Short mmCIF file of C-alpha atoms and ligand atoms in Angstrom, two decimals:
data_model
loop_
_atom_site.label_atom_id
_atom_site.label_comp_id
_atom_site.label_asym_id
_atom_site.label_seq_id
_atom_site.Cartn_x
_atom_site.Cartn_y
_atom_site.Cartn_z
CA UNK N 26 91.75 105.00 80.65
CA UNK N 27 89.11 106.93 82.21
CA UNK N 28 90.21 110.57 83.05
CA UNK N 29 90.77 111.81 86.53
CA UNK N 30 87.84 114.15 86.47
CA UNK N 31 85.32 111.71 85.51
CA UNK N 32 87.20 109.19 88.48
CA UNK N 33 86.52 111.90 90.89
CA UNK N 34 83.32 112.66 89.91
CA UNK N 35 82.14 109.12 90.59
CA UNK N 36 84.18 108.77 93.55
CA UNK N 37 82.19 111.63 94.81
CA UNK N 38 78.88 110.30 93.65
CA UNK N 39 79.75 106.79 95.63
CA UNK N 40 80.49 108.42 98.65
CA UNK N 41 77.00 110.47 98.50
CA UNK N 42 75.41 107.03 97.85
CA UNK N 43 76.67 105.56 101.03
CA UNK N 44 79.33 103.10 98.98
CA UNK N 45 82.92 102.59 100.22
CA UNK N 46 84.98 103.25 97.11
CA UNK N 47 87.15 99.63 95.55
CA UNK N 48 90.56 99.22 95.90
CA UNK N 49 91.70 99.59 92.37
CA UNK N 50 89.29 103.44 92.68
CA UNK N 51 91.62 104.55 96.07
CA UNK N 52 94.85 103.73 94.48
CA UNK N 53 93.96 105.39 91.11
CA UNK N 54 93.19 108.57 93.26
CA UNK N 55 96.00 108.24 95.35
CA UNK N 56 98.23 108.40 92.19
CA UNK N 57 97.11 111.62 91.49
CA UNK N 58 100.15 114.08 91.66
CA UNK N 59 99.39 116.05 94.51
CA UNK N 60 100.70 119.20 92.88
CA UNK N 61 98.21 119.11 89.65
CA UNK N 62 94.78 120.59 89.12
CA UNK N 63 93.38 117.52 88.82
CA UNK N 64 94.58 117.28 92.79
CA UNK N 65 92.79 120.41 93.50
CA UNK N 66 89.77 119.03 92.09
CA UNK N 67 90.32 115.97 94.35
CA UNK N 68 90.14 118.29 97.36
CA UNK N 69 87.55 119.84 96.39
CA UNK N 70 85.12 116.80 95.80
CA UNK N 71 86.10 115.82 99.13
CA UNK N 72 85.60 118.78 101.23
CA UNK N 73 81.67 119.04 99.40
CA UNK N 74 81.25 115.09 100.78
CA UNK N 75 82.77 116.79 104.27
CA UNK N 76 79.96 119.35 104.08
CA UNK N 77 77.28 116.46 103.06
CA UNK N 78 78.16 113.42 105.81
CA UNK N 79 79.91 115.58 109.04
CA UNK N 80 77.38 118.92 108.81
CA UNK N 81 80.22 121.02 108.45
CA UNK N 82 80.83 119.88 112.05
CA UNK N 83 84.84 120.31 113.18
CA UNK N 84 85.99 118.59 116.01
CA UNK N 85 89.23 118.10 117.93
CA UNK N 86 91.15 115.18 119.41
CA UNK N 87 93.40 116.26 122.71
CA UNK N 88 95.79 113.30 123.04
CA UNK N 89 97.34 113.74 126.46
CA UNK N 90 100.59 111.47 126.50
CA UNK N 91 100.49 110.02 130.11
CA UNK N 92 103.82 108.43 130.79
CA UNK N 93 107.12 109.83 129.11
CA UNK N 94 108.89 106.62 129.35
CA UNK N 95 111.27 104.53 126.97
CA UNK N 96 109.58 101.88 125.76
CA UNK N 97 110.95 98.45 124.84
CA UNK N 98 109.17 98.07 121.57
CA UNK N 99 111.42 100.10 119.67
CA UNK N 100 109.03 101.35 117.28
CA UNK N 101 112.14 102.58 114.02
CA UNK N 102 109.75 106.08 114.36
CA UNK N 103 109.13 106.77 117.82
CA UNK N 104 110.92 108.87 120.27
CA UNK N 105 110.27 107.32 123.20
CA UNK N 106 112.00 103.57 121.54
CA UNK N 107 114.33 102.61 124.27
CA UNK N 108 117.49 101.44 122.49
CA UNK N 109 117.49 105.01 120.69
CA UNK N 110 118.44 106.88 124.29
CA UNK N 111 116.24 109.26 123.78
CA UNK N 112 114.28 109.33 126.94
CA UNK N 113 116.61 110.37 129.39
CA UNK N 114 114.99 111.26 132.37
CA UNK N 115 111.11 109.23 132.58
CA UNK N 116 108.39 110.67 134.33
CA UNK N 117 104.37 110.19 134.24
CA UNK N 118 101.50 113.04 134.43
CA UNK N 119 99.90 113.04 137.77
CA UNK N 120 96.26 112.09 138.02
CA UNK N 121 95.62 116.08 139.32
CA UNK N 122 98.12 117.16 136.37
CA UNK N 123 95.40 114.76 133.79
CA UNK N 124 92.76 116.49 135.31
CA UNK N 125 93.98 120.12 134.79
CA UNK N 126 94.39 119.40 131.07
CA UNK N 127 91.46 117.52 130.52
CA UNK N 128 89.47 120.41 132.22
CA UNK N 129 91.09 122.90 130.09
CA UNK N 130 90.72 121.10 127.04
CA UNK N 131 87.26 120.65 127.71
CA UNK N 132 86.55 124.19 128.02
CA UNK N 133 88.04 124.79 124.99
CA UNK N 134 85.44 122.63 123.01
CA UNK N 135 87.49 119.38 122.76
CA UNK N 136 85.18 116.59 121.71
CA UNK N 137 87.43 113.65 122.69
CA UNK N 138 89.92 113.33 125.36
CA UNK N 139 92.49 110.91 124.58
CA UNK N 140 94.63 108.98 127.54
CA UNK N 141 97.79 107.79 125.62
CA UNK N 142 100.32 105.35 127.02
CA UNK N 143 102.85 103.58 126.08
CA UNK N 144 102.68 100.01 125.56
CA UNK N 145 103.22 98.18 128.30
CA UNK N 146 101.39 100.64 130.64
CA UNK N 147 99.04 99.27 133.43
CA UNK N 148 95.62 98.68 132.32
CA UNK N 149 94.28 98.88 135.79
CA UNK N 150 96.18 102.35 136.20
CA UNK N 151 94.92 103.77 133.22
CA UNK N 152 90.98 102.84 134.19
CA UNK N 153 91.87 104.17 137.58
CA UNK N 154 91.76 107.59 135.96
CA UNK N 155 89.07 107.03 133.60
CA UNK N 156 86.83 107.15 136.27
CA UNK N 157 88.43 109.67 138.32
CA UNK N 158 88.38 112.21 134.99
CA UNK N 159 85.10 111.34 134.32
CA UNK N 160 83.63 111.90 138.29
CA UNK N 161 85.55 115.51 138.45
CA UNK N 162 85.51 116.48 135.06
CA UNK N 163 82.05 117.81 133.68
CA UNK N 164 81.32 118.45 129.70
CA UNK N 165 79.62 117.05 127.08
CA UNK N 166 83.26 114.98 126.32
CA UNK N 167 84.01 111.45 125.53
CA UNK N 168 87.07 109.41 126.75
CA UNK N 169 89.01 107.40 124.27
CA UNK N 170 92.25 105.03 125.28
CA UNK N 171 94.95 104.42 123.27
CA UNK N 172 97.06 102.07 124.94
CA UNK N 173 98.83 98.49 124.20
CA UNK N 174 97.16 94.81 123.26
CA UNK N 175 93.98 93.82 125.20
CA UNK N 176 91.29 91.09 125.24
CA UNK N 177 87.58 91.39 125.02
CA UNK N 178 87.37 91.45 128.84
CA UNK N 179 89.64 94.31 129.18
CA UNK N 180 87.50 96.06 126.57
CA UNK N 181 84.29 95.19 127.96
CA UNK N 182 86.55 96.33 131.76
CA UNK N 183 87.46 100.14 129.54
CA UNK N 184 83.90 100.36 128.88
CA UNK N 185 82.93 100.51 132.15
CA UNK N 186 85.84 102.40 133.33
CA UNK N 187 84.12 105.53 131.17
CA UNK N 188 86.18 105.04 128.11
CA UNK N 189 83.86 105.23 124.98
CA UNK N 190 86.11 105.34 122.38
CA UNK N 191 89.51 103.74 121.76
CA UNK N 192 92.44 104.49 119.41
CA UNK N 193 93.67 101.51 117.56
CA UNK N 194 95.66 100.54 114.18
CA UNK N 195 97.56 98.09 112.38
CA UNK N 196 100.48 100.62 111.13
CA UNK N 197 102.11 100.90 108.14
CA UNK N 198 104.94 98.55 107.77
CA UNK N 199 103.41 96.61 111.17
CA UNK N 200 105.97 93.91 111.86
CA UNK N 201 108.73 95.62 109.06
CA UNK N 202 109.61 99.26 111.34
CA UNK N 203 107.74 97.43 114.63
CA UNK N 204 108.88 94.36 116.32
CA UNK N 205 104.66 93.77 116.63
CA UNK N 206 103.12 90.70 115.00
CA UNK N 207 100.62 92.69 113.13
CA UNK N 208 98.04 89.54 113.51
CA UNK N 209 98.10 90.71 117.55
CA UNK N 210 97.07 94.09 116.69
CA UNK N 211 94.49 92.62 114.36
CA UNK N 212 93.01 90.14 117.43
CA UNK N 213 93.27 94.09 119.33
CA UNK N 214 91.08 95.14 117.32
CA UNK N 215 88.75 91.92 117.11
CA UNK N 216 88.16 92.33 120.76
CA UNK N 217 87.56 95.69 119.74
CA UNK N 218 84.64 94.92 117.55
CA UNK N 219 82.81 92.73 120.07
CA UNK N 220 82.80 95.33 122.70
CA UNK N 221 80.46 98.24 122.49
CA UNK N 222 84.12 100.87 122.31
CA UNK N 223 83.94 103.07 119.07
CA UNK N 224 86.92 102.38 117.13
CA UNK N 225 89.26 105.24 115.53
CA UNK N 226 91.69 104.15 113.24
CA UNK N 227 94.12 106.26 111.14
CA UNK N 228 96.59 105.27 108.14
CA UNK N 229 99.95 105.82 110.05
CA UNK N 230 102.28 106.71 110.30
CA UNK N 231 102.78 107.70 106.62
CA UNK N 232 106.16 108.84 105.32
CA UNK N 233 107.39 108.96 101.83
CA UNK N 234 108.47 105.30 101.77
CA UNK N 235 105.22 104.04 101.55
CA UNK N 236 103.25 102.85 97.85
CA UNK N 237 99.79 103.38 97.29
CA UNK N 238 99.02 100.20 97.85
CA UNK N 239 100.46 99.82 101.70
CA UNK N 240 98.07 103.22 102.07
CA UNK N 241 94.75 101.87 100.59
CA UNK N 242 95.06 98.48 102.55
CA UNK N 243 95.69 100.52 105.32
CA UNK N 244 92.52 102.20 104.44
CA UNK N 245 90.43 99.14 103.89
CA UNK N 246 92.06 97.90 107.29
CA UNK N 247 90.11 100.88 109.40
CA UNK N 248 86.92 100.38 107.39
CA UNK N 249 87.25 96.28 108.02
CA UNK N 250 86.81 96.27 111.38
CA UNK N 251 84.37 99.29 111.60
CA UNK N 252 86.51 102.15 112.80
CA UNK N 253 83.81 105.27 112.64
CA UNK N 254 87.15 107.91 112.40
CA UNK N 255 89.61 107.55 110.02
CA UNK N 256 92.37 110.06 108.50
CA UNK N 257 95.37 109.79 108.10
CA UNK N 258 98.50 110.75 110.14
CA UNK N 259 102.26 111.26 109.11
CA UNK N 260 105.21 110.16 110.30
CA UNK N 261 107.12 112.90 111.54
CA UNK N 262 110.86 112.16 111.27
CA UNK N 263 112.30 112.07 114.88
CA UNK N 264 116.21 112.04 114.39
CA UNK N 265 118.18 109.99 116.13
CA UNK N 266 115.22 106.82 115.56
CA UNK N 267 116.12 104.87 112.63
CA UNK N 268 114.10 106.59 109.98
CA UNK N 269 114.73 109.97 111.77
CA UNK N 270 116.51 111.03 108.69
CA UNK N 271 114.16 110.00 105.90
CA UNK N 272 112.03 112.71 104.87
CA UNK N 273 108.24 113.45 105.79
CA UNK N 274 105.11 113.88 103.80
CA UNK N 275 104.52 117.18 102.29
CA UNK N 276 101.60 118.72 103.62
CA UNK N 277 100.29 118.42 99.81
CA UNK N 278 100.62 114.76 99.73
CA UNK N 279 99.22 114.16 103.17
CA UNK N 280 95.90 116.57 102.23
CA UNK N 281 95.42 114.69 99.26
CA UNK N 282 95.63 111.22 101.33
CA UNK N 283 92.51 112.74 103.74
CA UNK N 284 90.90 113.85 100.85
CA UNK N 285 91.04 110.25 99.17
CA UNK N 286 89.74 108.79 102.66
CA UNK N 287 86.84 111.18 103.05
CA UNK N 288 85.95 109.94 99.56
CA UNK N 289 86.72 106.53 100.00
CA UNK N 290 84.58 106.30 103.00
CA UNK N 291 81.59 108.43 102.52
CA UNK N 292 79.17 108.48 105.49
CA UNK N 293 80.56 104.85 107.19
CA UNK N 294 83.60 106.97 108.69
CA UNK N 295 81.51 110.42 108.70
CA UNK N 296 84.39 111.93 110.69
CA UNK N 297 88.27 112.64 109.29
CA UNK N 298 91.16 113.16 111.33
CA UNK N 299 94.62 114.40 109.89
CA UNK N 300 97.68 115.04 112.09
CA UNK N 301 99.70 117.04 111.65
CA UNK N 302 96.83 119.42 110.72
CA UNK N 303 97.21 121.85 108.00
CA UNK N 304 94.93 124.36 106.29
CA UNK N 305 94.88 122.84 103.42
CA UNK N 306 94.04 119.10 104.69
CA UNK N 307 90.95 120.88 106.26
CA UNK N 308 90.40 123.02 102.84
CA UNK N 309 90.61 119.12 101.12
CA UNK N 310 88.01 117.29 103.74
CA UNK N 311 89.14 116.62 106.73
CA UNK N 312 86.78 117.48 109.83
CA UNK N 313 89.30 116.44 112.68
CA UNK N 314 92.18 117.59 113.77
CA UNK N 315 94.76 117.01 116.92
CA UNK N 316 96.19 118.78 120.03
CA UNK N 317 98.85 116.97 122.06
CA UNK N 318 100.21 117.27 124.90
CA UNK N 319 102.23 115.37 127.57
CA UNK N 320 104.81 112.85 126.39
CA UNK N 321 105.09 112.98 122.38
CA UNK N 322 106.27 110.25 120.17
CA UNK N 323 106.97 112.38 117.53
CA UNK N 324 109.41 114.63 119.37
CA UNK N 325 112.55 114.33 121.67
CA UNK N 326 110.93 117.39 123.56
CA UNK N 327 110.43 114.92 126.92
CA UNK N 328 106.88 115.32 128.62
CA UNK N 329 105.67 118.76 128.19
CA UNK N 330 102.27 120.73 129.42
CA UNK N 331 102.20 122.99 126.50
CA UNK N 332 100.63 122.14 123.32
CA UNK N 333 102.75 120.09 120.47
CA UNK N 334 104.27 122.30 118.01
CA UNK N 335 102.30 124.98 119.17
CA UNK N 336 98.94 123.75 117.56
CA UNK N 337 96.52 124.19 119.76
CA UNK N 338 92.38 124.85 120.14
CA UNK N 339 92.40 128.53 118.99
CA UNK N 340 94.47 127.77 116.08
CA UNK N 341 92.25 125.33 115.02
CA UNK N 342 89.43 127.03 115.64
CA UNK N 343 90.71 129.40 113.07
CA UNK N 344 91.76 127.40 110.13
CA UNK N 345 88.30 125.82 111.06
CA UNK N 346 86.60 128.59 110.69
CA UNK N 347 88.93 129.91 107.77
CA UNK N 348 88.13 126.38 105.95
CA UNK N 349 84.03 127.07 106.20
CA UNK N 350 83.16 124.95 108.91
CA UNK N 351 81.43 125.88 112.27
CA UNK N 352 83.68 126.53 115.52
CA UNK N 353 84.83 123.33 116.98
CA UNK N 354 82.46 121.79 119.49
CA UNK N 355 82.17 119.12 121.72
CA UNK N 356 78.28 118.85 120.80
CA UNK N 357 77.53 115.71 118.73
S1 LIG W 423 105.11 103.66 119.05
FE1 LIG W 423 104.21 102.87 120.97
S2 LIG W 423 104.85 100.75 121.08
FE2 LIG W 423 106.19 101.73 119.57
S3 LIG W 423 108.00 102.35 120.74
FE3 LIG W 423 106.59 104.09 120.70
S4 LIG W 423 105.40 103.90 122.59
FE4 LIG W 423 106.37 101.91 122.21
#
C-alpha cells in the first residue's frame, strides 16, 4: 500500500498539473486521521497549492439571511424547519436594512455579497433588490443568490437582475435529512450550467455521520457541474432540529476536509471556502471564509444585524494575515 507521504506528494503534484485528483485518491486522503503527522503534512501540501492557484489571495463571503421565516421543508439541521417551532416570531430585512449591510460589508473588503432566502422566497422579490443593491451600492463587489429551485429562464432573469454568482448544492444526505428529491437540485444546477451565473458549491453540511465516500461524491458533485468555489461547510448542531444533538465536526476534521478539496481540485476550483472558519482550516488551504448575518440556519438566535458567532471581517482579516496570506480584498 503506498504510504501517505508519497499519496500526498502526488496529490500535490496533480493539483500543480491542473488534474482533479480520482475518487479512490480523495477517499484515501480523507482517511487520514486528522490528528497524525501525516495530517499535518496533508495541510501543509495544501496550503503550498493555496499559495500556487489563489496568489495567496483571501477573500470573504457575507451571507446576509433575508427573511427569518419557518420554512416548510423541514431540513432535520436547520433552525428555521417549521415543524421544529423554532421560529417564533418571522420577520424579513428591509431593502434599506440590505443596503446598510451590504454597504458596510463592502467597505470592509467583502468580495461577494450573498442574498440568502429561504426556499420558497419570491424570485421576483429577491431580483427586486439585486438591482436596487447594485444601483446604490458602489465597490468592486459581486452579487451571488442563494435561494430555492429555478429554471434556466429564471437564471438567465438573476443574471440580469445583477446577480453574478449563485450558491447551489446537492447536500449531504439530499433526500435522507431533506424532504428534497436530490434529482431537482441536480436539474438546479443544470439550469445553472447553461446560464452564464458562476456556480459555488460546498460539501455540506458535514457532521460526523457522514463516510468518506458521501464526502468525495459530494466533492465530485461541485466539480461535475463546474462550481469555480468549493470548501466545505459543517453542520452545526442546532438543538431542538432532529440531529440537534448529534455532535459536530472537530475543527481538525473539517481542516483536513478543505485541505483534501484544495488538493483534489487544483486550479479548476482556484478558490476554497470553509465555514465555520478556523485558523487552522486557513493554515491547511483554504482561501475563503464566511460572515453572516441576518436570519441564520445554524442558530435559534432569530434575525440578527450583528455578525454570526462573532466572526466577522477584522477577525478574518487577522487569521488571514496570521495564516500568510494578503488582507482580504474585494479586488479579483
Ligand atoms: S435548509 Fe433551506 S430549505 Fe431546508 S428548512 Fe432550512 S431554509 Fe428551508
Amino acid at each position: 500500500m503506498e504510504n501517505h507521504s508519497t499519496l500526498i506528494s502526488r496529490a500535490k503534484e496533480s493539483a500543480l498539473s491542473g488534474k482533479i485528483l480520482d475518487k479512490r485518491d480523495v477517499m484515501a486522503l480523507l482517511e487520514i486521521d486528522p490528528n497524525s503527522d501525516a495530517c499535518k503534512e496533508l495541510g501543509q501540501a495544501a496550503r503550498y497549492v493555496a499559495a500556487k492557484v489563489c496568489n495567496n489571495k483571501a477573500y470573504l463571503w457575507a451571507a446576509i439571511g433575508i427573511d427569518y421565516r419557518a420554512c416548510p421543508m423541514n431540513c432535520d439541521y436547520c433552525s428555521l424547519g417549521e415543524s421544529w417551532g423554532l421560529v417564533r416570531n418571522e420577520s424579513e430585512l428591509t431593502e434599506d436594512e440590505v443596503i446598510q449591510m451590504a454597504e458596510k460589508y463592502v467597505h470592509e473588503g467583502v468580495k461577494w455579497i450573498v442574498l440568502r432566502t429561504t426556499q420558497f422566497y419570491s424570485f421576483e422579490k429577491l431580483m427586486d433588490l439585486a438591482r436596487k443593491i447594485k444601483s446604490v451600492v458602489a465597490g468592486n463587489y459581486q452579487l451571488v443568490a442563494n435561494a430555492g429551485e429555478f429554471n434556466e429562464s429564471t437564471a438567465n432573469k438573476l443574471v440580469d437582475a445583477g446577480f453574478e454568482y449563485i450558491y447551489h448544492t446537492v447536500r449531504l444526505r439530499e433526500g435522507i435529512n431533506t424532504k428534497f428529491d436530490p434529482e431537482e437540485r441536480k436539474k438546479t444546477l443544470k439550469a445553472i450550467q447553461r446560464s452564464s451565473l458562476n456556480l459555488v458549491s460546498l460539501i455540506e453540511p458535514i457532521g460526523v455521520e457522514h463516510s468518506n465516500e458521501e464526502i468525495a461524491d459530494s466533492f465530485f458533485n461541485a466539480i461535475k457541474y463546474g462550481a469555480v468555489v468549493t470548501g466545505a461547510m459543517a453542520r452545526v448542531p442546532v438543538k431542538g432540529t432532529p440531529l440537534g444533538e448529534l455532535p459536530g465536526l472537530s475543527n481538525q476534521r473539517l481542516a483536513q476536509i478543505i485541505a483534501v478539496s484544495r488538493l483534489a481540485a487544483g486550479v479548476h476550483a482556484p478558490d476554497i471556502c470553509v465555514h465555520p472558519a478556523s485558523e487552522l482550516a486557513i493554515a491547511w488551504g483554504a482561501n475563503v471564509a464566511v460572515v453572516e448575518s441576518g436570519s441564520i440556519p445554524r442558530d435559534t438566535c432569530c434575525s440578527s444585524k450583528e455578525v454570526w458567532n462573532g466572526f466577522d471581517p477584522e477577525t478574518a482579516q487577522k487569521w488571514f494575515h496570521a495564516g500568510g496570506y494578503e488582507a482580504i480584498s474585494n479586488e479579483d
